[in-house]
mmCIF file of C-alpha atoms and ligand atoms in Angstrom:
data_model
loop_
_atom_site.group_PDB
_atom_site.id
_atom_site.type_symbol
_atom_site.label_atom_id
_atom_site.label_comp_id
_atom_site.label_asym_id
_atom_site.label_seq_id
_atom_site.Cartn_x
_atom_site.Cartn_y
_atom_site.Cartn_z
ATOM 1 C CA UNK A 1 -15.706 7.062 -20.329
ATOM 2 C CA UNK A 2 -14.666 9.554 -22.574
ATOM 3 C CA UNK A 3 -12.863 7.233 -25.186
ATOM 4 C CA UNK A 4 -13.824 4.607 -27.119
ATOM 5 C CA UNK A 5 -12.252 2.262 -29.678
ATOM 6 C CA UNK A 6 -13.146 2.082 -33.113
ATOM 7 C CA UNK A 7 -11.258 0.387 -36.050
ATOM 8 C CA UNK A 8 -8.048 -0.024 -33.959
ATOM 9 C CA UNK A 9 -7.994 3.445 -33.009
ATOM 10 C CA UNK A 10 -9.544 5.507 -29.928
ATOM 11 C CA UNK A 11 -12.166 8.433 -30.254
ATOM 12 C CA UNK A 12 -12.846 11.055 -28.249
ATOM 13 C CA UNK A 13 -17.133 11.293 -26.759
ATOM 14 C CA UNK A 14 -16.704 15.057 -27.807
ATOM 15 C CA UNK A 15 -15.671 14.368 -31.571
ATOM 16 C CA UNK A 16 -17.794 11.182 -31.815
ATOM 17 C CA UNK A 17 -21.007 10.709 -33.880
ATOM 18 C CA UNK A 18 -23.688 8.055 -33.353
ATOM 19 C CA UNK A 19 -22.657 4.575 -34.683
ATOM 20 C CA UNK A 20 -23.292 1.434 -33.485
ATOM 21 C CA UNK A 21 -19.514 -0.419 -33.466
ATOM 22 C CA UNK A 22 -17.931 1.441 -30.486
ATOM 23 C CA UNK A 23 -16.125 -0.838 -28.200
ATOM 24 C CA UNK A 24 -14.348 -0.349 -24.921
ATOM 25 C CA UNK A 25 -10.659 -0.008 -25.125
ATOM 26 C CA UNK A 26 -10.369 -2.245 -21.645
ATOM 27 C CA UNK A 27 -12.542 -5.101 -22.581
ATOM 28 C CA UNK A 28 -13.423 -4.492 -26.479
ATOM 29 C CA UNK A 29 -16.934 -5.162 -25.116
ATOM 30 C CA UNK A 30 -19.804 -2.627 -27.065
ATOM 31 C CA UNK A 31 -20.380 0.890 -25.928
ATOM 32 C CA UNK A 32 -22.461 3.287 -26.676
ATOM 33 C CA UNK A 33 -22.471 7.069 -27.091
ATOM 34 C CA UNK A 34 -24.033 9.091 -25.018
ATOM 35 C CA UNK A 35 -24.783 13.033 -25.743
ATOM 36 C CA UNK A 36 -27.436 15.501 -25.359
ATOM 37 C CA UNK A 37 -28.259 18.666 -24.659
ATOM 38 C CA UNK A 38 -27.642 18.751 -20.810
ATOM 39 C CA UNK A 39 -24.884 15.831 -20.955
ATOM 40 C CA UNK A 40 -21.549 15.696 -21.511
ATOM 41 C CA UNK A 41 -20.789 13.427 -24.436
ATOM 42 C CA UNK A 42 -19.567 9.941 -23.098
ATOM 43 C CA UNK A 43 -19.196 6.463 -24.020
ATOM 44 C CA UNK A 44 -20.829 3.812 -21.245
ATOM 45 C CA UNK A 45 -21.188 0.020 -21.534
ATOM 46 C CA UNK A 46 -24.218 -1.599 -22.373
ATOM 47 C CA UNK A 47 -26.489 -3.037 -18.657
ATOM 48 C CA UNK A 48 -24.941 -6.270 -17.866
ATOM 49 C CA UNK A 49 -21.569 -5.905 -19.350
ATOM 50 C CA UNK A 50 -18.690 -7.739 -17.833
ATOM 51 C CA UNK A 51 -15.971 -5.433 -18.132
ATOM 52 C CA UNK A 52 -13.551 -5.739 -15.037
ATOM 53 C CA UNK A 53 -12.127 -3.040 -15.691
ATOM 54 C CA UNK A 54 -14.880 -0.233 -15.493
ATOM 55 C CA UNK A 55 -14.445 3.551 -14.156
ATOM 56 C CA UNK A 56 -16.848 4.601 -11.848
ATOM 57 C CA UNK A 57 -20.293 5.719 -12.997
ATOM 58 C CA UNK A 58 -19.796 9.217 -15.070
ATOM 59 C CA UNK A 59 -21.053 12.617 -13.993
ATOM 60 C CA UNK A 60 -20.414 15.742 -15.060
ATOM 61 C CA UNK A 61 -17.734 16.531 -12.630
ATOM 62 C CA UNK A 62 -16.083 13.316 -13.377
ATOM 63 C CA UNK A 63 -15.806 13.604 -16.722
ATOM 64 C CA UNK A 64 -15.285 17.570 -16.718
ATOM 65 C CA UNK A 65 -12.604 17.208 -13.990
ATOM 66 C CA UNK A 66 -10.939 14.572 -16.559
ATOM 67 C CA UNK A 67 -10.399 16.499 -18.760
ATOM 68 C CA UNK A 68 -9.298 19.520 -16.834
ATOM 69 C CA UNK A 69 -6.774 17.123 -15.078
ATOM 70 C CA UNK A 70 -5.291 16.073 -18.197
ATOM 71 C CA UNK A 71 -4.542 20.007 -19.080
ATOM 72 C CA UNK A 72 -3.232 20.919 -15.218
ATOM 73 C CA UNK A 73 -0.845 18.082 -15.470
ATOM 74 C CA UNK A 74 0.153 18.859 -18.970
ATOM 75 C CA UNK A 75 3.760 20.644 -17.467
ATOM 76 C CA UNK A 76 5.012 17.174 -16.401
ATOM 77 C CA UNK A 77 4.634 15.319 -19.409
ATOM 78 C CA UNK A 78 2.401 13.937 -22.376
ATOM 79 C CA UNK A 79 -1.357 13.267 -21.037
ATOM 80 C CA UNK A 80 -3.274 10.329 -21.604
ATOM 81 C CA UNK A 81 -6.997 10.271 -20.960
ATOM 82 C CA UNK A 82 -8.217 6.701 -19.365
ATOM 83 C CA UNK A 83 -5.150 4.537 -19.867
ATOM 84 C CA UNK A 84 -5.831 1.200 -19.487
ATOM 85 C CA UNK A 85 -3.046 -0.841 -17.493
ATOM 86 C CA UNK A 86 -4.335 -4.299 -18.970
ATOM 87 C CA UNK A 87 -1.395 -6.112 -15.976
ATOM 88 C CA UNK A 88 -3.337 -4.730 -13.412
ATOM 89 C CA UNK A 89 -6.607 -4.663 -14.621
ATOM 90 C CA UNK A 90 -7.016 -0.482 -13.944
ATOM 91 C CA UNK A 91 -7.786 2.502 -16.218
ATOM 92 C CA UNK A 92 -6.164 5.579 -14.801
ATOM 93 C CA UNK A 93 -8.498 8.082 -15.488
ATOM 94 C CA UNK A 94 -5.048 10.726 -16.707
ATOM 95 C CA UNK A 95 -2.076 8.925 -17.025
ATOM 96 C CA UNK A 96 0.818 11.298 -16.765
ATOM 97 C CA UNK A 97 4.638 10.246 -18.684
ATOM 98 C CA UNK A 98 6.446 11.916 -16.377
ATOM 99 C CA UNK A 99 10.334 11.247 -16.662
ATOM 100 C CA UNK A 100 11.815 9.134 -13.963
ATOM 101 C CA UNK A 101 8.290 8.234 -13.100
ATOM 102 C CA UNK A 102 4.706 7.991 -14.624
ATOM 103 C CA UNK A 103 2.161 9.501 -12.607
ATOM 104 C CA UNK A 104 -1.554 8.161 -12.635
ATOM 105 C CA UNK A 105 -4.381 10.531 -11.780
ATOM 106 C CA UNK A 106 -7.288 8.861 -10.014
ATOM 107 C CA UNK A 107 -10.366 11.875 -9.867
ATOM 108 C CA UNK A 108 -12.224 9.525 -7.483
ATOM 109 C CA UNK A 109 -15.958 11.270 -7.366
ATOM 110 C CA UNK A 110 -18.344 8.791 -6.126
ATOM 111 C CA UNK A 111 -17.743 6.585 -2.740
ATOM 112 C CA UNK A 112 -15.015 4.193 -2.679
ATOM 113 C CA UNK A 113 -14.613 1.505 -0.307
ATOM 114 C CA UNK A 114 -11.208 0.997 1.464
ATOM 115 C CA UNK A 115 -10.650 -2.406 -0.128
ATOM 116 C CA UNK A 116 -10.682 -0.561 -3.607
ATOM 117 C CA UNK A 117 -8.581 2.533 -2.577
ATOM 118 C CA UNK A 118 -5.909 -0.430 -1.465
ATOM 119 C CA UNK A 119 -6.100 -2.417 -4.330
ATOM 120 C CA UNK A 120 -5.979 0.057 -7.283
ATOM 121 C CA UNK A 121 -3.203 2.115 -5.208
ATOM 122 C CA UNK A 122 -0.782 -1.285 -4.970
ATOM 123 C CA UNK A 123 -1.580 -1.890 -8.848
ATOM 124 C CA UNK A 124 -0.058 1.460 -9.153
ATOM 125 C CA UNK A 125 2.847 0.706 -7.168
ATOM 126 C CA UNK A 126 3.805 -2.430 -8.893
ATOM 127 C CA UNK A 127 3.799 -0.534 -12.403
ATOM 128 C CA UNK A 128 6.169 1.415 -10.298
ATOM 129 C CA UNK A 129 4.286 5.001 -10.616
ATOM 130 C CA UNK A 130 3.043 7.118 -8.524
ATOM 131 C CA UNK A 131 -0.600 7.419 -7.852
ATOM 132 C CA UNK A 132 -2.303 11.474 -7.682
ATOM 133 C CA UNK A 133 -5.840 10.656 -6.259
ATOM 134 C CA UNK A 134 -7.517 14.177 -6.338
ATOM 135 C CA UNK A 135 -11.046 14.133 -4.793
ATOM 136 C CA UNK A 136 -14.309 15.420 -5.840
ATOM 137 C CA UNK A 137 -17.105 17.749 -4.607
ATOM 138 C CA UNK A 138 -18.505 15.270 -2.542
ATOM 139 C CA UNK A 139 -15.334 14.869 -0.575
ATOM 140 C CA UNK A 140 -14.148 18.706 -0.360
ATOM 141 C CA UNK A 141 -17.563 18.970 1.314
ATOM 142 C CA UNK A 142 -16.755 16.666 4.114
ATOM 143 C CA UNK A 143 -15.492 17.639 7.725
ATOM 144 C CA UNK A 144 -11.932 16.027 7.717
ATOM 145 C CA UNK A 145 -12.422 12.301 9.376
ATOM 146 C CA UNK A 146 -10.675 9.354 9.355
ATOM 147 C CA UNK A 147 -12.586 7.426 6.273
ATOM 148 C CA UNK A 148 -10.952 10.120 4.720
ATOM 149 C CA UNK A 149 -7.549 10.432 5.853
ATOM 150 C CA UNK A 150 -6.996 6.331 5.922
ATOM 151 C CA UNK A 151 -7.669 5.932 2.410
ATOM 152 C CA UNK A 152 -6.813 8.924 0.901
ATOM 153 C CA UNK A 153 -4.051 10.867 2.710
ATOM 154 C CA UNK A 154 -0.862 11.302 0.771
ATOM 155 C CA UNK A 155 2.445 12.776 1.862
ATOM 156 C CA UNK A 156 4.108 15.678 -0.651
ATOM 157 C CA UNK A 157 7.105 17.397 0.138
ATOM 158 C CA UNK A 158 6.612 21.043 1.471
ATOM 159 C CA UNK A 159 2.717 20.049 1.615
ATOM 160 C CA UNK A 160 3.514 17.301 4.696
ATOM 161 C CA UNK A 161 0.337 14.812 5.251
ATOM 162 C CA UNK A 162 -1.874 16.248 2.878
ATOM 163 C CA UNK A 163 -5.723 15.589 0.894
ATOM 164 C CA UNK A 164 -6.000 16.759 -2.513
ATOM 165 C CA UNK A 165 -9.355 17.986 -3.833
ATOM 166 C CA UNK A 166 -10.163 19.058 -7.076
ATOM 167 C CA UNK A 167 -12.649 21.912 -7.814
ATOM 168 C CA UNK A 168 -14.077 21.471 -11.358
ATOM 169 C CA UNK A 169 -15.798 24.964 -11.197
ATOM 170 C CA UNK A 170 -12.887 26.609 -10.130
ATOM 171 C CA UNK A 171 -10.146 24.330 -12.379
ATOM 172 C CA UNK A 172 -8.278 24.557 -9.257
ATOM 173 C CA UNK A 173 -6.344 21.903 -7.383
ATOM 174 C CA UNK A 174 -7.384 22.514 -3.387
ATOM 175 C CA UNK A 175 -4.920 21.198 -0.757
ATOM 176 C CA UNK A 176 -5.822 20.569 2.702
ATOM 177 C CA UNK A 177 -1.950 19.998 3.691
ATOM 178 C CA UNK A 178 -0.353 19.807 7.421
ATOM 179 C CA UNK A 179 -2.853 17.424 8.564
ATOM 180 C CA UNK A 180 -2.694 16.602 12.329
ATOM 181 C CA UNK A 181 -4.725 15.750 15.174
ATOM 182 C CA UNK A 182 -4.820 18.029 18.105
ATOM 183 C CA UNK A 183 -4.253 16.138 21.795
ATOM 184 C CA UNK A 184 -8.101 15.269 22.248
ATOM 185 C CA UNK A 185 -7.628 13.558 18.497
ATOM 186 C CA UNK A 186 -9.859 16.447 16.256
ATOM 187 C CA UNK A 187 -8.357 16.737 13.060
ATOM 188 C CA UNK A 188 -7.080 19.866 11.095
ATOM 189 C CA UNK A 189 -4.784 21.446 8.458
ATOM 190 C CA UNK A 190 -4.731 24.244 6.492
ATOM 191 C CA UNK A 191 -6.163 24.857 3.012
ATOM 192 C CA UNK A 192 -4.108 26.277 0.101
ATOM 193 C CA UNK A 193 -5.404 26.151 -3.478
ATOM 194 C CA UNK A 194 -3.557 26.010 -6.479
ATOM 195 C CA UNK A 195 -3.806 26.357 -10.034
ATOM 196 C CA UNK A 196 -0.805 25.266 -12.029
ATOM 197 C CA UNK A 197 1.655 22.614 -11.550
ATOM 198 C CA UNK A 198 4.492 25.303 -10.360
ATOM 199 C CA UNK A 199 2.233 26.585 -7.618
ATOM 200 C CA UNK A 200 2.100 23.047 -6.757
ATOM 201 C CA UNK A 201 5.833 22.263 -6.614
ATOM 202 C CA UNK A 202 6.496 25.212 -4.927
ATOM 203 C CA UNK A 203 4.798 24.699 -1.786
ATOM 204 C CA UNK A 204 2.596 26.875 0.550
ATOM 205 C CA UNK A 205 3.658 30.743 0.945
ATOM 206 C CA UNK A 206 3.152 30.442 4.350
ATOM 207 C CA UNK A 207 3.193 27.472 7.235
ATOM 208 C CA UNK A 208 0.679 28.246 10.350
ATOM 209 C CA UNK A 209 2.100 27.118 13.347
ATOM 210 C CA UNK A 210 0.207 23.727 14.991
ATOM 211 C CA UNK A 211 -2.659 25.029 17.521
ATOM 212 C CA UNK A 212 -2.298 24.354 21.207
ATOM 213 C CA UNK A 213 -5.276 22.764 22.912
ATOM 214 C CA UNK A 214 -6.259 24.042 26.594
ATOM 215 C CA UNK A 215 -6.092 21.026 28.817
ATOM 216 C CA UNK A 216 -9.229 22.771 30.340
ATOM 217 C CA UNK A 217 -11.210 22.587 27.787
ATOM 218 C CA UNK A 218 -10.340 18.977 26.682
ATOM 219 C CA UNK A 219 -11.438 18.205 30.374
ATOM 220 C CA UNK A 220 -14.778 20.516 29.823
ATOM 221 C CA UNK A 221 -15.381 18.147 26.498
ATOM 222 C CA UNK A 222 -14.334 14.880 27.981
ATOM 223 C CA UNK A 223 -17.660 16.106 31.031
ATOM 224 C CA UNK A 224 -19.767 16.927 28.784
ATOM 225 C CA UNK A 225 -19.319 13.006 26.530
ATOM 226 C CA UNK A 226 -19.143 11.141 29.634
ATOM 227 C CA UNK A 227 -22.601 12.828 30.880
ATOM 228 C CA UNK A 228 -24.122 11.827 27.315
ATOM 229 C CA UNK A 229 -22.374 8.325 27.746
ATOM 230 C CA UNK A 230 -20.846 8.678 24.409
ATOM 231 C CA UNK A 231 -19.764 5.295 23.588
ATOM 232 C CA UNK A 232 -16.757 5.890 22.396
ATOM 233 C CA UNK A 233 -15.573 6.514 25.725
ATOM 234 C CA UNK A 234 -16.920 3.899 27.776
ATOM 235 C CA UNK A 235 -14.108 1.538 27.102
ATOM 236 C CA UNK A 236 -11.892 4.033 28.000
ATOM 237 C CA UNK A 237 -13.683 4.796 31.204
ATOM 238 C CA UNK A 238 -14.150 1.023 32.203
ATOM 239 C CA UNK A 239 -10.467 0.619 31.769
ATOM 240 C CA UNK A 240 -9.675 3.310 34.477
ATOM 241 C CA UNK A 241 -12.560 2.634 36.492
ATOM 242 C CA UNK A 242 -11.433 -0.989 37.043
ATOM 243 C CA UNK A 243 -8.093 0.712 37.898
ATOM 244 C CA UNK A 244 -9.322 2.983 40.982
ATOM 245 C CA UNK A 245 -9.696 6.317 38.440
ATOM 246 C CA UNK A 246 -11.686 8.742 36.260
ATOM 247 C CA UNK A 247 -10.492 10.258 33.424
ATOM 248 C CA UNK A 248 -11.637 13.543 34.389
ATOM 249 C CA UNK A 249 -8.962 13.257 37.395
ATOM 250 C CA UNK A 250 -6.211 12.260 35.286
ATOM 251 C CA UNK A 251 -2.015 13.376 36.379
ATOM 252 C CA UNK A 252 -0.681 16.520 35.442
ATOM 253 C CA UNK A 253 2.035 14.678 34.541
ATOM 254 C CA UNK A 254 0.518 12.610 31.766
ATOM 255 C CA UNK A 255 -0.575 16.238 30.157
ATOM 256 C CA UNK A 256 0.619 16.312 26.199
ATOM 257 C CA UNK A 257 0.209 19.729 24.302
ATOM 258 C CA UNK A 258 1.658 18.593 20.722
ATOM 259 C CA UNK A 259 -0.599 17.641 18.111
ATOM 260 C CA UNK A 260 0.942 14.126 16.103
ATOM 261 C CA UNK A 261 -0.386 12.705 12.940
ATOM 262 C CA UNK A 262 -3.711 12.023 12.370
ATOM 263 C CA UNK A 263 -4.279 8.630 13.037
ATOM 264 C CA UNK A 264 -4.075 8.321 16.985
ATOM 265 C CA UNK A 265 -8.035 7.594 17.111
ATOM 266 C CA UNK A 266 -9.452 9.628 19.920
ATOM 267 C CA UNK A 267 -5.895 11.384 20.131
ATOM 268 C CA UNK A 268 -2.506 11.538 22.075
ATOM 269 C CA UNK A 269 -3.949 12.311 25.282
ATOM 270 C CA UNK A 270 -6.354 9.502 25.854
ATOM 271 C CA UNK A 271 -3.291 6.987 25.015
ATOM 272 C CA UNK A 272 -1.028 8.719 27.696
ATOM 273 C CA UNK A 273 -3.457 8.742 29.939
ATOM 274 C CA UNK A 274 -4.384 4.896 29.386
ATOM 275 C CA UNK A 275 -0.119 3.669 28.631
ATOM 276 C CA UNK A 276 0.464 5.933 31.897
ATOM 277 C CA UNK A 277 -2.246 4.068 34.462
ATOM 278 C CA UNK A 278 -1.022 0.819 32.801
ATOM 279 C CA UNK A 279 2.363 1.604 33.603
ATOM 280 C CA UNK A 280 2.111 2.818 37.081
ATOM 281 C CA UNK A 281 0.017 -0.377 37.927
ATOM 282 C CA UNK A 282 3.046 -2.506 37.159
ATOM 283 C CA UNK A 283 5.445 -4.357 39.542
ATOM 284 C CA UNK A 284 9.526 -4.737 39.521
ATOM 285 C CA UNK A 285 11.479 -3.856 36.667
ATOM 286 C CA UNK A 286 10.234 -1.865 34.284
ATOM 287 C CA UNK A 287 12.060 -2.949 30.293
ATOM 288 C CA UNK A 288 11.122 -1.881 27.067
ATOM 289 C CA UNK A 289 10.126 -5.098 26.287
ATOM 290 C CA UNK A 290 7.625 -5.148 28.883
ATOM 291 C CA UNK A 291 5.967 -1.608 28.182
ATOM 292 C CA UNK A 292 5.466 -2.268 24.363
ATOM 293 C CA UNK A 293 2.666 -4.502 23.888
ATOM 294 C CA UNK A 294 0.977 -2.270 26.403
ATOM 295 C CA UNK A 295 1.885 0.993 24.440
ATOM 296 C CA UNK A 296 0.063 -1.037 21.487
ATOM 297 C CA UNK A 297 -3.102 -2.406 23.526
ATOM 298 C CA UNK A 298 -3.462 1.392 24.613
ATOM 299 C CA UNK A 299 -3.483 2.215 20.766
ATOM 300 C CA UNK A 300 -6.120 -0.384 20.065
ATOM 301 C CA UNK A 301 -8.451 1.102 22.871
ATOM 302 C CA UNK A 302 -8.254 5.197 21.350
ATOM 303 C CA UNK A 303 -8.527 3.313 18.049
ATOM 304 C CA UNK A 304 -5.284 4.246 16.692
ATOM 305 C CA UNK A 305 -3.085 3.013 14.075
ATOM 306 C CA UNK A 306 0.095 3.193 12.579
ATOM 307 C CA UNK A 307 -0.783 2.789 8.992
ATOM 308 C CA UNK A 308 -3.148 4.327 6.340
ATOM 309 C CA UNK A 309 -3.671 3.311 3.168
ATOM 310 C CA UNK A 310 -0.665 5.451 1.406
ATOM 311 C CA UNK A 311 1.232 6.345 4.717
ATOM 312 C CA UNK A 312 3.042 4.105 7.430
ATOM 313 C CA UNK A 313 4.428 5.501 10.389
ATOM 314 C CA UNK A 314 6.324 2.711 11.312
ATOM 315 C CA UNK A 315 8.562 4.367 14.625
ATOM 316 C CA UNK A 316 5.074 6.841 15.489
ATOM 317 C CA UNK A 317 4.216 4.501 18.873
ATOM 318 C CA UNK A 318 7.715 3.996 19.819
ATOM 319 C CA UNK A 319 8.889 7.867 19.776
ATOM 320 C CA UNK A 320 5.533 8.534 21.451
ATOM 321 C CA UNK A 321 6.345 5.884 24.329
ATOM 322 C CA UNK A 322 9.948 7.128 24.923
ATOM 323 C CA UNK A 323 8.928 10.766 24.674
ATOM 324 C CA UNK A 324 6.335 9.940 27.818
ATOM 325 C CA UNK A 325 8.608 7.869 29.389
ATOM 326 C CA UNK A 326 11.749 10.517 29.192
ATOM 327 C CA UNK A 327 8.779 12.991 30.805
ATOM 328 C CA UNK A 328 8.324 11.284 33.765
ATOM 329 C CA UNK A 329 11.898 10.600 33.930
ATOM 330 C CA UNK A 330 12.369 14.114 34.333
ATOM 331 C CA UNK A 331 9.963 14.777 36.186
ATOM 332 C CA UNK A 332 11.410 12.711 38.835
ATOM 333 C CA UNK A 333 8.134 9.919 38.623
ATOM 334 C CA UNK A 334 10.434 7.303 36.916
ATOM 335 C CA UNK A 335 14.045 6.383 37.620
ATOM 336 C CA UNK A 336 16.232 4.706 34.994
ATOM 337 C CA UNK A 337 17.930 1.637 36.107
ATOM 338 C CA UNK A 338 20.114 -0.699 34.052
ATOM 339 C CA UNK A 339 17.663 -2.165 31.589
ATOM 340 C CA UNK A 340 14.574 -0.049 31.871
ATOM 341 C CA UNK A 341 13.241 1.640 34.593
ATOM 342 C CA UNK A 342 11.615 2.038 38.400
ATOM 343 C CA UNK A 343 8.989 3.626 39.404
ATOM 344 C CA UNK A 344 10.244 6.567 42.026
ATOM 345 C CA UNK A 345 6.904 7.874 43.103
ATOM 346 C CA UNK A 346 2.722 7.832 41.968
ATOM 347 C CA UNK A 347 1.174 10.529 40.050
ATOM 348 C CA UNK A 348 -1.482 12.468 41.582
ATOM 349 C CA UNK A 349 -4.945 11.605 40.405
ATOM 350 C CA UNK A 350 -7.256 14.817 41.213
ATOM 351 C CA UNK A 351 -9.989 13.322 43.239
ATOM 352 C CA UNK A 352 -12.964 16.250 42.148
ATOM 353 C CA UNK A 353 -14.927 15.716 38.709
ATOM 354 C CA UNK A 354 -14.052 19.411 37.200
HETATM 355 ZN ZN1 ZN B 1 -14.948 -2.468 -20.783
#
């Protein structure tokens, strides 16, 4: 940490000398000082201390980045390194005054599991401010995946589903904003960095358009995993197989070109495919009612969800299932009847592999 208490009032690692009666403004346990001549200065309790309330272990880009953070967010309001929130038992590592509402800064460096992200970010919603978690090197290394995006995707107006990075070495704030999954469920966005707070507000300069993803190449992909026996298909296989089918011969009609959110699992395709077989295996009537726990149990098999950590999409599986199900309305495969629907007439399954 960079602060410490001493005689009621809170020093700063960089102005601090050697003394032995430092104590931790969370717990008021001892701490000591740490400096040299390849560290940054920085207080640290003593092995075995009990404090609950601990930051995570302090590098140089975690205590840099603090720092830095507490000058980039200086436009909103007065800055606060490590404010402790004694209610909740957190220390935001900047805590931003920002008129109507505070703003905690979470630089979150090292590994944190989901549990964690969950916890500290409700502790910030019942103090009723908003929580900035801006990621570290580590992170901004990674190839977007879903550890990622379920516990750290926010949602920022102009910026959409977004991931926010901080580069120490560049004191810039890195946004990888748009985020979506393609129809065979690979993730993407688009990066923008930015250095001050107005850059931030203002939005991206430019918006690139979603890509579209050949249905021939999904196919091509889908070949080459079920020849390796990729196990994250095999479910997926066993549930069509049991049905009479093989992915790889799947409709023309349960084709989808739009990419969604990302957090369909193994993507919108692979659930159409699966709600689609379901549904054209089904006798008499066919109601909303009856279609939705199937829409879900197609979810749970491309390991979807509806829900990250800071983001719900509470209406995502419904719009999906009447989007499909207006589709094959149209396309003359479904015919509405009072209550639901009827099926008119079976999709084609191609019978060749490729
Ligand atoms: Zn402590």
């Amino acid at each position: 940490m960079l602060l410490a208490e001493l005689a009621n009032s809170l020093v700063d690692a960089q102005n601090a000398t050697r003394r032995e009666d430092y104590r931790c403004p969370a717990c008021h346990e001892p701490v000591r000082l740490h400096r040299g001549a390849q560290v940054i200065p920085y207080f640290a309790h003593l092995p075995q201390s009990p404090c609950t309330i601990q930051g995570e272990g302090e590098t140089t880009e975690h205590l840099t980045g603090k720092r830095q953070l507490a000058t980039f967010f200086a436009a909103w309001g007065t800055t606060e390194l490590e404010h402790v929130l004694p209610t909740v038992q957190q220390r935001a590592d900047v805590w931003v005054a920002r008129t109507p509402q505070p703003v905690a800064v979470e630089f979150q460096c090292s590994p944190l599991a989901l549990g964690r992200v969950s916890e500290r970010t409700a502790g910030y919603h019942q103090l009723s401010c908003y929580p900035f978690w801006l990621l570290g090197h580590r992170y901004r290394r990674q190839r977007l995946n879903w550890a990622l995006i379920e516990r750290f995707m926010g949602w920022l107006p102009r910026w959409e589903l977004c991931l926010l990075f901080w580069d120490v070495e560049h004191r810039q704030l890195q946004l990888t904003h748009h985020l979506y999954q393609d129809v065979a469920g690979h993730y993407g966005g688009q990066v923008t960095r930015v250095t001050n707070l107005a850059a931030l507000m203002a939005g991206p300069a430019r918006v690139d358009p979603y890509p579209q993803l050949s249905l021939v190449r999904v196919r091509y992909h889908w070949a080459q995993e079920l020849a390796r026996a990729t196990p994250q298909l095999r479910p997926i296989q066993e549930f069509l197989y049991l049905r009479g089918h093989h992915l790889l011969g799947f409709p023309a009609a349960f084709a989808a070109t739009d990419c969604t959110p990302p957090v369909l699992g193994q993507g919108i395709l692979l659930w159409r495919i699966l709600f689609g077989t379901a549904l054209f295996a089904l006798k008499g009537p066919l109601t909303p009612a009856r279609l939705r726990p199937i829409a879900q149990n197609c979810l749970d098999l491309v390991g979807g969800h509806v829900q990250t950590v800071r983001v719900s999409f509470p209406h995502l599986l419904a719009r999906l299932q009447t989007q499909f199900v207006t589709e094959l309305v149209q396309r003359g495969y479904l015919d509405v009847v009072p209550g639901g629907w009827r099926i008119r007439r079976q999709p084609r399954w191609r019978s060749e592999q490729l």
